[in-house]
Amino acid sequence: MLNALVVKIKIMIFKMKNPRSKEVFNIAWPVLTELLLGTLFGMIDMIMLGRIKDTAVAAASVAAVGITNQPLFIGLSLIQALNIGGTAIVARYVGSKRLDKVENTIKHIILLSQVFFALPLSIIGLVFTKEIMAFIGAQSDTLLVGVNYFRAIMVGFIFQSFNFSLSAVLRGAGDTKTPMKINLKANFINVFGNAVLIYGLIGFPALGVTGAGISTAVSNMIATVLLCTKLLSGKCIIKFNIKSHFKFDKNIMYNLIKIGIPASLEQMAMRVGIMIFIKVVAGLGTLTFAAHQICLSILGLSFTPGQAFGISAASLIGRSLGEGKPGKADEYGKEARRIGSIISSIMAIILFVFGPQLVGLYTKDPEIIKMSSTALKIIAFVQPFQSSQLILAGALRGAGDTIWPLVSTFIGVIGIRTILAYIFVSKLGLGLSGAWIAVFVDQFIRWILIYSRYRTGKWKHIKLR
């Protein structure tokens, strides 16, 4: 297996001489670096919480992060639905040389995301904190330590949403380095702030998981300042003038709605399905849920190749279609899938072989290590299907085809993952392993649906105004 993997890597490096490969990789590597290190920083945050001296408080803190992430991700998914439209539209405008449309597109996205999603959802989260956490499945010990963390994250959500929107349009224009540099700076600040506020270093009080929330919110604010400074400096690929008047454009709104509504429904289906899934696992108790959260943290690392090359495919395909070159767009999609799949295969081997060691970074509890390591072996088999469907779904979104990702997510996450998880966990008593077997089946079905749609080539003929 290892010899075959080495051969594949050599072939990938050789094929980088192909200009298509280089373009895919040049856009993908900053995103991959950003996502990979961002996920690693998130893992470090979890490790810090897992190593709080009081093991009961540590387990409850890890669980609190998992509970909070579910409504947070629902909010971010709605923002990302608009951002998907923004990435596709900006890529088309860049490809067709209609650069005068880009600035106004940005203003539409920021206005819609903040007024309709970020501000209202933050207020709801701050007002109904305990009710939301309890609904998701937080036990009394998790509520005790996690309420203030939840509230801090909801404040940071406003700035995080703004950052996501700006990063999405920059990537649509082919600039993935600026978001990478800024987000890495913010993540370094977040990790440092976590260490200081969780453990009470250099004279600060030890705030535990609340300190992690405050640090995250502050780092999001700093990222907003850095992104705005860069965008307004005139040294960015996208020219933005805050003094120019906002002009409502019905064509931009039409495109955002056409791409954004299916993308929004997809993200909502994904988050609702995962929330139900989390609720099933949370019923197994705080210890098992902590193990599950550790697996999710490590799984987030394995998402990065698919996400990075999916973003690369979306940008390049959107640009190629804007140029009127569908054949070129198809080449980009296939190349992104090939490179991303090789990288995900490497990650699968790491997860399968070194699962106990990875989990051991989070906790010393032998029961959590045992449960998590078994689940990671299942996650390893998920990797090839997960990577391929993420990349090809990104390719479809870049073309403006957001219907089929919606269909695949609805069938896979709500129709398969949640039902199988309930059967395997609650009826057959397979515990955490049963939950992750359901994830494997879900990813396999979604891969079949997305791959089948991509092969039809119908996405090449989608028109935007």
Tab-separated table of C-alpha atoms in Angstrom:
chain	number	residue	atom	x	y	z
A	1	MET	CA	0.000	0.000	0.000
A	2	LEU	CA	2.774	2.413	0.958
A	3	ASN	CA	4.742	1.646	-2.230
A	4	ALA	CA	1.674	2.330	-4.359
A	5	LEU	CA	1.147	5.612	-2.484
A	6	VAL	CA	4.754	6.681	-3.108
A	7	VAL	CA	4.313	5.957	-6.826
A	8	LYS	CA	1.142	8.085	-6.892
A	9	ILE	CA	2.924	11.000	-5.221
A	10	LYS	CA	5.761	10.798	-7.765
A	11	ILE	CA	3.247	10.800	-10.618
A	12	MET	CA	1.480	13.817	-9.066
A	13	ILE	CA	4.765	15.748	-8.808
A	14	PHE	CA	5.663	14.851	-12.403
A	15	LYS	CA	2.292	15.992	-13.698
A	16	MET	CA	2.754	19.378	-12.056
A	17	LYS	CA	4.514	20.271	-15.323
A	18	ASN	CA	1.025	20.357	-16.787
A	19	PRO	CA	-0.078	24.043	-16.639
A	20	ARG	CA	-3.559	22.982	-15.469
A	21	SER	CA	-2.018	21.155	-12.498
A	22	LYS	CA	0.051	24.172	-11.582
A	23	GLU	CA	-2.934	26.522	-11.689
A	24	VAL	CA	-5.037	24.172	-9.566
A	25	PHE	CA	-2.235	23.757	-7.059
A	26	ASN	CA	-1.320	27.469	-6.960
A	27	ILE	CA	-4.859	28.369	-5.897
A	28	ALA	CA	-5.336	25.325	-3.649
A	29	TRP	CA	-2.124	25.347	-1.610
A	30	PRO	CA	-2.780	28.614	0.283
A	31	VAL	CA	-6.313	27.392	1.084
A	32	LEU	CA	-4.957	23.976	2.098
A	33	THR	CA	-2.317	25.603	4.297
A	34	GLU	CA	-4.875	27.939	5.855
A	35	LEU	CA	-7.428	25.188	6.519
A	36	LEU	CA	-4.840	22.675	7.669
A	37	LEU	CA	-3.164	25.013	10.137
A	38	GLY	CA	-6.520	26.479	11.164
A	39	THR	CA	-7.773	22.975	11.960
A	40	LEU	CA	-4.543	22.175	13.776
A	41	PHE	CA	-4.978	25.318	15.854
A	42	GLY	CA	-8.523	24.168	16.626
A	43	MET	CA	-7.147	20.789	17.666
A	44	ILE	CA	-4.636	22.534	19.928
A	45	ASP	CA	-7.523	24.451	21.522
A	46	MET	CA	-9.297	21.161	22.214
A	47	ILE	CA	-6.091	19.627	23.551
A	48	MET	CA	-5.688	22.580	25.930
A	49	LEU	CA	-9.225	22.109	27.231
A	50	GLY	CA	-8.806	18.338	27.455
A	51	ARG	CA	-5.764	18.821	29.676
A	52	ILE	CA	-7.451	20.969	32.326
A	53	LYS	CA	-6.414	19.354	35.629
A	54	ASP	CA	-9.943	18.524	36.779
A	55	THR	CA	-10.841	15.687	34.370
A	56	ALA	CA	-14.599	16.169	34.867
A	57	VAL	CA	-14.331	19.862	34.005
A	58	ALA	CA	-12.073	18.979	31.056
A	59	ALA	CA	-14.618	16.533	29.610
A	60	ALA	CA	-17.463	19.016	30.118
A	61	SER	CA	-15.414	21.784	28.455
A	62	VAL	CA	-14.705	19.638	25.396
A	63	ALA	CA	-18.401	18.737	25.231
A	64	ALA	CA	-19.342	22.439	25.550
A	65	VAL	CA	-17.265	23.245	22.466
A	66	GLY	CA	-19.034	20.466	20.556
A	67	ILE	CA	-22.474	21.666	21.626
A	68	THR	CA	-21.675	25.299	20.767
A	69	ASN	CA	-20.280	24.382	17.366
A	70	GLN	CA	-23.617	23.045	16.152
A	71	PRO	CA	-25.678	26.297	16.195
A	72	LEU	CA	-22.528	28.237	15.247
A	73	PHE	CA	-22.080	26.078	12.167
A	74	ILE	CA	-25.752	26.522	11.243
A	75	GLY	CA	-25.228	30.289	11.254
A	76	LEU	CA	-21.972	30.044	9.313
A	77	SER	CA	-23.596	27.676	6.817
A	78	LEU	CA	-26.178	30.343	5.974
A	79	ILE	CA	-23.396	32.880	5.491
A	80	GLN	CA	-21.479	30.389	3.362
A	81	ALA	CA	-24.522	29.871	1.155
A	82	LEU	CA	-24.299	33.532	0.129
A	83	ASN	CA	-20.527	33.212	-0.137
A	84	ILE	CA	-20.839	30.284	-2.558
A	85	GLY	CA	-22.836	32.558	-4.829
A	86	GLY	CA	-20.284	35.323	-4.334
A	87	THR	CA	-17.350	33.076	-5.257
A	88	ALA	CA	-19.087	31.794	-8.399
A	89	ILE	CA	-20.269	35.233	-9.522
A	90	VAL	CA	-16.921	36.971	-8.929
A	91	ALA	CA	-15.102	34.154	-10.768
A	92	ARG	CA	-17.454	34.553	-13.764
A	93	TYR	CA	-17.018	38.345	-13.790
A	94	VAL	CA	-13.222	38.001	-13.643
A	95	GLY	CA	-13.261	35.428	-16.465
A	96	SER	CA	-15.474	37.606	-18.672
A	97	LYS	CA	-13.465	40.788	-17.834
A	98	ARG	CA	-16.486	42.480	-16.200
A	99	LEU	CA	-14.408	43.768	-13.282
A	100	ASP	CA	-16.680	46.771	-12.784
A	101	LYS	CA	-19.295	44.365	-11.327
A	102	VAL	CA	-17.035	42.908	-8.635
A	103	GLU	CA	-17.081	45.757	-6.078
A	104	ASN	CA	-20.854	46.011	-6.083
A	105	THR	CA	-21.144	42.235	-5.726
A	106	ILE	CA	-19.058	42.426	-2.550
A	107	LYS	CA	-21.315	45.107	-1.097
A	108	HIS	CA	-24.433	43.040	-1.836
A	109	ILE	CA	-22.947	39.999	-0.084
A	110	ILE	CA	-21.773	41.903	3.014
A	111	LEU	CA	-25.077	43.731	3.416
A	112	LEU	CA	-27.210	40.620	3.037
A	113	SER	CA	-25.023	38.443	5.283
A	114	GLN	CA	-24.857	40.942	8.137
A	115	VAL	CA	-28.441	42.265	8.110
A	116	PHE	CA	-30.277	39.004	7.472
A	117	PHE	CA	-28.047	36.445	9.180
A	118	ALA	CA	-25.099	37.509	11.352
A	119	LEU	CA	-26.726	40.166	13.561
A	120	PRO	CA	-30.128	38.449	14.106
A	121	LEU	CA	-28.577	35.030	14.822
A	122	SER	CA	-26.055	36.521	17.267
A	123	ILE	CA	-28.848	38.235	19.192
A	124	ILE	CA	-30.895	35.008	19.328
A	125	GLY	CA	-27.832	33.110	20.557
A	126	LEU	CA	-27.129	35.647	23.312
A	127	VAL	CA	-30.735	35.762	24.520
A	128	PHE	CA	-31.546	32.016	24.413
A	129	THR	CA	-28.151	30.535	25.275
A	130	LYS	CA	-29.229	27.944	27.848
A	131	GLU	CA	-32.307	26.877	25.917
A	132	ILE	CA	-30.299	26.292	22.715
A	133	MET	CA	-27.578	24.312	24.483
A	134	ALA	CA	-30.103	22.174	26.352
A	135	PHE	CA	-32.031	21.483	23.146
A	136	ILE	CA	-28.911	20.191	21.414
A	137	GLY	CA	-28.275	17.807	24.305
A	138	ALA	CA	-25.993	19.541	26.809
A	139	GLN	CA	-25.898	17.800	30.192
A	140	SER	CA	-25.963	19.830	33.423
A	141	ASP	CA	-22.169	19.724	33.790
A	142	THR	CA	-21.707	21.023	30.235
A	143	LEU	CA	-24.206	23.849	30.823
A	144	LEU	CA	-22.411	24.826	34.015
A	145	VAL	CA	-19.092	25.490	32.296
A	146	GLY	CA	-20.220	26.289	28.754
A	147	VAL	CA	-22.799	29.119	28.870
A	148	ASN	CA	-20.319	32.004	28.855
A	149	TYR	CA	-18.245	30.272	26.158
A	150	PHE	CA	-21.345	30.091	23.959
A	151	ARG	CA	-22.060	33.797	24.464
A	152	ALA	CA	-18.504	34.853	23.651
A	153	ILE	CA	-18.584	32.792	20.457
A	154	MET	CA	-21.870	34.418	19.411
A	155	VAL	CA	-20.266	37.880	19.669
A	156	GLY	CA	-17.308	36.680	17.602
A	157	PHE	CA	-19.732	35.208	15.048
A	158	ILE	CA	-20.556	38.716	13.736
A	159	PHE	CA	-16.910	39.329	12.813
A	160	GLN	CA	-16.320	35.749	11.664
A	161	SER	CA	-19.215	36.057	9.207
A	162	PHE	CA	-17.792	39.268	7.786
A	163	ASN	CA	-14.385	37.596	7.364
A	164	PHE	CA	-15.907	34.588	5.592
A	165	SER	CA	-17.634	36.844	3.056
A	166	LEU	CA	-14.513	38.835	2.195
A	167	SER	CA	-12.378	35.695	1.961
A	168	ALA	CA	-14.920	34.042	-0.373
A	169	VAL	CA	-14.901	36.871	-2.923
A	170	LEU	CA	-11.096	37.101	-2.843
A	171	ARG	CA	-10.881	33.386	-3.577
A	172	GLY	CA	-13.389	33.773	-6.386
A	173	ALA	CA	-10.993	36.278	-7.955
A	174	GLY	CA	-8.138	33.784	-7.559
A	175	ASP	CA	-6.495	35.436	-4.526
A	176	THR	CA	-6.165	32.719	-1.901
A	177	LYS	CA	-2.944	34.029	-0.366
A	178	THR	CA	-4.429	37.119	1.307
A	179	PRO	CA	-7.085	35.180	3.307
A	180	MET	CA	-4.432	32.600	4.201
A	181	LYS	CA	-1.951	35.135	5.593
A	182	ILE	CA	-4.555	37.051	7.591
A	183	ASN	CA	-6.361	34.005	8.980
A	184	LEU	CA	-3.086	32.397	10.040
A	185	LYS	CA	-2.121	35.549	11.946
A	186	ALA	CA	-5.525	35.540	13.650
A	187	ASN	CA	-5.207	31.850	14.509
A	188	PHE	CA	-1.776	32.344	16.074
A	189	ILE	CA	-3.261	35.111	18.220
A	190	ASN	CA	-6.169	32.820	19.126
A	191	VAL	CA	-3.913	29.965	20.248
A	192	PHE	CA	-1.771	32.310	22.348
A	193	GLY	CA	-4.867	33.911	23.861
A	194	ASN	CA	-6.338	30.497	24.641
A	195	ALA	CA	-3.261	29.397	26.549
A	196	VAL	CA	-3.236	32.646	28.536
A	197	LEU	CA	-6.957	32.727	29.370
A	198	ILE	CA	-7.651	28.993	29.815
A	199	TYR	CA	-4.797	28.397	32.262
A	200	GLY	CA	-4.356	31.915	33.676
A	201	LEU	CA	-0.844	32.767	32.475
A	202	ILE	CA	1.160	36.041	32.738
A	203	GLY	CA	-1.139	37.481	35.378
A	204	PHE	CA	-4.508	36.743	33.741
A	205	PRO	CA	-7.200	34.764	35.596
A	206	ALA	CA	-7.762	31.096	34.679
A	207	LEU	CA	-11.112	31.228	32.858
A	208	GLY	CA	-11.173	27.715	31.409
A	209	VAL	CA	-13.450	27.228	28.414
A	210	THR	CA	-14.825	30.792	28.809
A	211	GLY	CA	-11.300	32.075	28.176
A	212	ALA	CA	-11.175	30.062	24.947
A	213	GLY	CA	-14.383	31.766	23.790
A	214	ILE	CA	-13.084	35.260	24.570
A	215	SER	CA	-9.814	34.569	22.748
A	216	THR	CA	-11.689	33.286	19.675
A	217	ALA	CA	-13.945	36.368	19.557
A	218	VAL	CA	-10.984	38.759	19.844
A	219	SER	CA	-9.029	36.947	17.098
A	220	ASN	CA	-12.051	37.229	14.770
A	221	MET	CA	-12.200	40.974	15.413
A	222	ILE	CA	-8.495	41.321	14.600
A	223	ALA	CA	-8.943	39.353	11.355
A	224	THR	CA	-11.761	41.732	10.344
A	225	VAL	CA	-9.510	44.764	10.858
A	226	LEU	CA	-6.683	43.172	8.842
A	227	LEU	CA	-8.948	42.118	5.952
A	228	CYS	CA	-10.580	45.561	5.709
A	229	THR	CA	-7.195	47.282	5.827
A	230	LYS	CA	-5.917	45.094	2.988
A	231	LEU	CA	-9.032	45.541	0.852
A	232	LEU	CA	-9.032	49.328	1.252
A	233	SER	CA	-5.287	49.681	0.641
A	234	GLY	CA	-5.632	49.445	-3.144
A	235	LYS	CA	-2.977	46.703	-3.218
A	236	CYS	CA	-5.517	43.890	-3.548
A	237	ILE	CA	-6.644	42.020	-6.679
A	238	ILE	CA	-10.117	43.425	-5.985
A	239	LYS	CA	-10.496	47.210	-5.988
A	240	PHE	CA	-12.839	48.437	-3.280
A	241	ASN	CA	-13.768	52.019	-2.454
A	242	ILE	CA	-15.849	52.515	0.688
A	243	LYS	CA	-16.862	56.009	-0.453
A	244	SER	CA	-18.557	54.832	-3.640
A	245	HIS	CA	-22.318	54.577	-3.347
A	246	PHE	CA	-24.075	51.231	-3.076
A	247	LYS	CA	-26.107	50.509	-6.221
A	248	PHE	CA	-28.803	47.879	-6.082
A	249	ASP	CA	-28.312	45.532	-9.044
A	250	LYS	CA	-31.170	43.168	-9.867
A	251	ASN	CA	-28.867	40.905	-11.908
A	252	ILE	CA	-26.475	40.442	-8.980
A	253	MET	CA	-29.431	39.732	-6.695
A	254	TYR	CA	-30.840	37.272	-9.228
A	255	ASN	CA	-27.525	35.404	-9.404
A	256	LEU	CA	-27.106	35.373	-5.624
A	257	ILE	CA	-30.634	34.036	-5.183
A	258	LYS	CA	-30.304	31.491	-8.002
A	259	ILE	CA	-27.086	30.055	-6.548
A	260	GLY	CA	-27.618	30.966	-2.904
A	261	ILE	CA	-31.067	29.511	-2.159
A	262	PRO	CA	-30.153	25.897	-3.071
A	263	ALA	CA	-26.787	26.371	-1.342
A	264	SER	CA	-28.569	27.737	1.735
A	265	LEU	CA	-31.003	24.820	1.806
A	266	GLU	CA	-28.073	22.440	1.392
A	267	GLN	CA	-26.220	23.966	4.316
A	268	MET	CA	-29.357	23.966	6.442
A	269	ALA	CA	-30.007	20.305	5.596
A	270	MET	CA	-26.405	19.534	6.484
A	271	ARG	CA	-26.538	21.337	9.829
A	272	VAL	CA	-29.968	20.071	10.833
A	273	GLY	CA	-28.896	16.526	9.978
A	274	ILE	CA	-25.652	16.865	11.913
A	275	MET	CA	-27.487	18.406	14.874
A	276	ILE	CA	-29.830	15.394	14.996
A	277	PHE	CA	-26.774	13.161	14.632
A	278	ILE	CA	-25.041	14.983	17.511
A	279	LYS	CA	-28.170	14.648	19.642
A	280	VAL	CA	-28.166	10.864	19.115
A	281	VAL	CA	-24.507	10.630	20.160
A	282	ALA	CA	-24.952	13.066	23.092
A	283	GLY	CA	-27.470	10.620	24.549
A	284	LEU	CA	-24.604	8.190	25.150
A	285	GLY	CA	-23.249	10.435	27.938
A	286	THR	CA	-20.594	13.099	28.441
A	287	LEU	CA	-17.612	10.706	28.215
A	288	THR	CA	-18.701	9.215	24.879
A	289	PHE	CA	-19.639	12.623	23.550
A	290	ALA	CA	-16.184	13.935	24.476
A	291	ALA	CA	-14.677	11.027	22.515
A	292	HIS	CA	-16.966	11.849	19.598
A	293	GLN	CA	-15.943	15.509	19.704
A	294	ILE	CA	-12.270	14.517	19.560
A	295	CYS	CA	-13.043	12.417	16.462
A	296	LEU	CA	-14.839	15.382	14.892
A	297	SER	CA	-11.834	17.575	15.598
A	298	ILE	CA	-9.512	15.098	13.877
A	299	LEU	CA	-12.034	14.586	11.060
A	300	GLY	CA	-11.914	18.337	10.459
A	301	LEU	CA	-8.232	17.895	9.599
A	302	SER	CA	-9.106	15.289	6.976
A	303	PHE	CA	-11.664	17.616	5.357
A	304	THR	CA	-8.983	20.109	4.376
A	305	PRO	CA	-7.723	18.572	1.074
A	306	GLY	CA	-11.273	18.207	-0.258
A	307	GLN	CA	-12.230	21.724	0.833
A	308	ALA	CA	-9.045	23.324	-0.543
A	309	PHE	CA	-9.180	21.672	-3.942
A	310	GLY	CA	-12.958	22.187	-4.054
A	311	ILE	CA	-12.384	25.947	-3.649
A	312	SER	CA	-9.654	25.820	-6.306
A	313	ALA	CA	-11.980	23.966	-8.690
A	314	ALA	CA	-14.806	26.443	-8.016
A	315	SER	CA	-12.630	29.472	-8.775
A	316	LEU	CA	-11.012	28.063	-11.920
A	317	ILE	CA	-14.209	26.518	-13.302
A	318	GLY	CA	-16.169	29.726	-12.731
A	319	ARG	CA	-13.450	31.741	-14.469
A	320	SER	CA	-13.232	29.297	-17.397
A	321	LEU	CA	-16.995	29.339	-17.919
A	322	GLY	CA	-16.860	33.136	-17.817
A	323	GLU	CA	-14.276	32.938	-20.610
A	324	GLY	CA	-16.619	30.662	-22.574
A	325	LYS	CA	-14.305	27.603	-22.300
A	326	PRO	CA	-16.267	24.649	-20.785
A	327	GLY	CA	-13.668	22.079	-21.899
A	328	LYS	CA	-10.988	23.924	-19.952
A	329	ALA	CA	-13.311	24.019	-16.941
A	330	ASP	CA	-13.715	20.224	-17.073
A	331	GLU	CA	-9.933	19.766	-17.132
A	332	TYR	CA	-9.610	21.876	-13.992
A	333	GLY	CA	-12.299	19.834	-12.204
A	334	LYS	CA	-10.662	16.495	-13.003
A	335	GLU	CA	-7.195	17.716	-12.070
A	336	ALA	CA	-8.374	19.130	-8.734
A	337	ARG	CA	-10.040	15.810	-7.918
A	338	ARG	CA	-6.925	13.811	-8.824
A	339	ILE	CA	-4.496	15.806	-6.691
A	340	GLY	CA	-6.883	16.124	-3.736
A	341	SER	CA	-7.612	12.394	-3.746
A	342	ILE	CA	-3.927	11.494	-3.498
A	343	ILE	CA	-3.451	13.770	-0.506
A	344	SER	CA	-6.568	12.404	1.218
A	345	SER	CA	-5.258	8.844	0.747
A	346	ILE	CA	-2.151	9.787	2.710
A	347	MET	CA	-4.337	11.174	5.489
A	348	ALA	CA	-6.416	7.977	5.534
A	349	ILE	CA	-3.321	5.880	6.236
A	350	ILE	CA	-2.251	8.254	9.019
A	351	LEU	CA	-5.688	8.073	10.676
A	352	PHE	CA	-5.818	4.278	10.452
A	353	VAL	CA	-2.304	3.606	11.731
A	354	PHE	CA	-1.749	6.413	14.230
A	355	GLY	CA	-5.276	6.832	15.652
A	356	PRO	CA	-4.381	6.090	19.319
A	357	GLN	CA	-1.423	8.472	19.218
A	358	LEU	CA	-3.547	11.271	17.755
A	359	VAL	CA	-6.279	10.816	20.357
A	360	GLY	CA	-3.620	10.625	23.072
A	361	LEU	CA	-2.753	14.243	22.329
A	362	TYR	CA	-6.216	15.244	23.575
A	363	THR	CA	-6.716	13.095	26.615
A	364	LYS	CA	-5.138	10.499	28.891
A	365	ASP	CA	-8.442	8.782	29.630
A	366	PRO	CA	-8.019	5.162	28.365
A	367	GLU	CA	-11.748	4.706	27.688
A	368	ILE	CA	-11.937	7.829	25.516
A	369	ILE	CA	-8.768	6.772	23.666
A	370	LYS	CA	-10.211	3.315	22.989
A	371	MET	CA	-13.550	4.606	21.685
A	372	SER	CA	-12.007	7.350	19.567
A	373	SER	CA	-9.318	5.121	18.031
A	374	THR	CA	-11.902	2.603	16.835
A	375	ALA	CA	-13.965	5.380	15.280
A	376	LEU	CA	-10.876	6.803	13.536
A	377	LYS	CA	-10.327	3.495	11.710
A	378	ILE	CA	-13.813	3.866	10.245
A	379	ILE	CA	-13.086	7.508	9.417
A	380	ALA	CA	-9.989	6.388	7.488
A	381	PHE	CA	-12.178	4.408	5.066
A	382	VAL	CA	-14.386	7.483	4.606
A	383	GLN	CA	-11.510	9.575	3.206
A	384	PRO	CA	-11.447	8.712	-0.542
A	385	PHE	CA	-15.216	9.163	-0.947
A	386	GLN	CA	-15.298	12.270	1.235
A	387	SER	CA	-12.487	13.995	-0.664
A	388	SER	CA	-13.878	13.211	-4.122
A	389	GLN	CA	-17.403	14.401	-3.327
A	390	LEU	CA	-16.146	17.594	-1.634
A	391	ILE	CA	-13.996	18.532	-4.637
A	392	LEU	CA	-16.598	17.714	-7.283
A	393	ALA	CA	-19.321	19.448	-5.260
A	394	GLY	CA	-17.050	22.520	-5.172
A	395	ALA	CA	-16.656	22.239	-8.939
A	396	LEU	CA	-20.439	22.150	-9.404
A	397	ARG	CA	-20.913	25.164	-7.122
A	398	GLY	CA	-18.275	27.116	-9.043
A	399	ALA	CA	-20.355	26.528	-12.154
A	400	GLY	CA	-23.471	27.748	-10.350
A	401	ASP	CA	-24.946	24.231	-10.091
A	402	THR	CA	-26.018	24.131	-6.437
A	403	ILE	CA	-29.103	21.922	-6.881
A	404	TRP	CA	-27.294	18.592	-6.921
A	405	PRO	CA	-25.119	19.271	-3.873
A	406	LEU	CA	-28.436	20.081	-2.134
A	407	VAL	CA	-30.023	16.809	-3.301
A	408	SER	CA	-27.002	14.724	-2.267
A	409	THR	CA	-26.792	16.378	1.164
A	410	PHE	CA	-30.502	15.979	1.856
A	411	ILE	CA	-30.446	12.293	0.921
A	412	GLY	CA	-27.088	11.523	2.538
A	413	VAL	CA	-27.126	13.498	5.781
A	414	ILE	CA	-30.829	13.617	6.666
A	415	GLY	CA	-32.108	10.540	4.857
A	416	ILE	CA	-29.233	8.163	5.611
A	417	ARG	CA	-26.841	9.392	8.327
A	418	THR	CA	-29.424	10.326	10.954
A	419	ILE	CA	-31.635	7.279	10.423
A	420	LEU	CA	-28.744	4.801	10.395
A	421	ALA	CA	-27.123	6.499	13.405
A	422	TYR	CA	-30.365	6.120	15.366
A	423	ILE	CA	-30.669	2.444	14.374
A	424	PHE	CA	-27.012	1.582	15.003
A	425	VAL	CA	-26.669	3.559	18.258
A	426	SER	CA	-30.094	3.396	19.895
A	427	LYS	CA	-31.494	0.098	18.570
A	428	LEU	CA	-28.450	-2.103	17.935
A	429	GLY	CA	-26.308	-0.670	20.745
A	430	LEU	CA	-23.174	-0.212	18.603
A	431	GLY	CA	-22.236	2.954	20.471
A	432	LEU	CA	-19.828	5.470	18.935
A	433	SER	CA	-18.675	3.031	16.241
A	434	GLY	CA	-22.259	2.694	15.012
A	435	ALA	CA	-22.519	6.461	14.622
A	436	TRP	CA	-19.404	6.589	12.458
A	437	ILE	CA	-20.493	3.628	10.321
A	438	ALA	CA	-23.546	5.759	9.489
A	439	VAL	CA	-21.188	8.584	8.437
A	440	PHE	CA	-19.337	6.194	6.106
A	441	VAL	CA	-22.542	5.109	4.353
A	442	ASP	CA	-23.655	8.744	4.055
A	443	GLN	CA	-20.380	9.856	2.429
A	444	PHE	CA	-20.419	6.902	0.012
A	445	ILE	CA	-23.949	7.677	-1.193
A	446	ARG	CA	-23.188	11.382	-1.565
A	447	TRP	CA	-20.077	10.563	-3.604
A	448	ILE	CA	-22.142	8.433	-6.017
A	449	LEU	CA	-24.699	11.220	-6.514
A	450	ILE	CA	-22.181	14.055	-6.987
A	451	TYR	CA	-19.885	12.035	-9.253
A	452	SER	CA	-22.814	10.990	-11.431
A	453	ARG	CA	-23.981	14.595	-11.802
A	454	TYR	CA	-20.497	15.870	-12.656
A	455	ARG	CA	-20.066	13.255	-15.386
A	456	THR	CA	-23.217	14.396	-17.197
A	457	GLY	CA	-21.518	17.718	-18.013
A	458	LYS	CA	-24.809	19.610	-17.672
A	459	TRP	CA	-23.152	22.045	-15.258
A	460	LYS	CA	-21.165	23.462	-18.212
A	461	HIS	CA	-24.291	25.090	-19.636
A	462	ILE	CA	-25.592	26.986	-16.578
A	463	LYS	CA	-25.976	30.690	-17.360
A	464	LEU	CA	-25.572	33.649	-15.014
A	465	ARG	CA	-26.620	37.231	-15.684
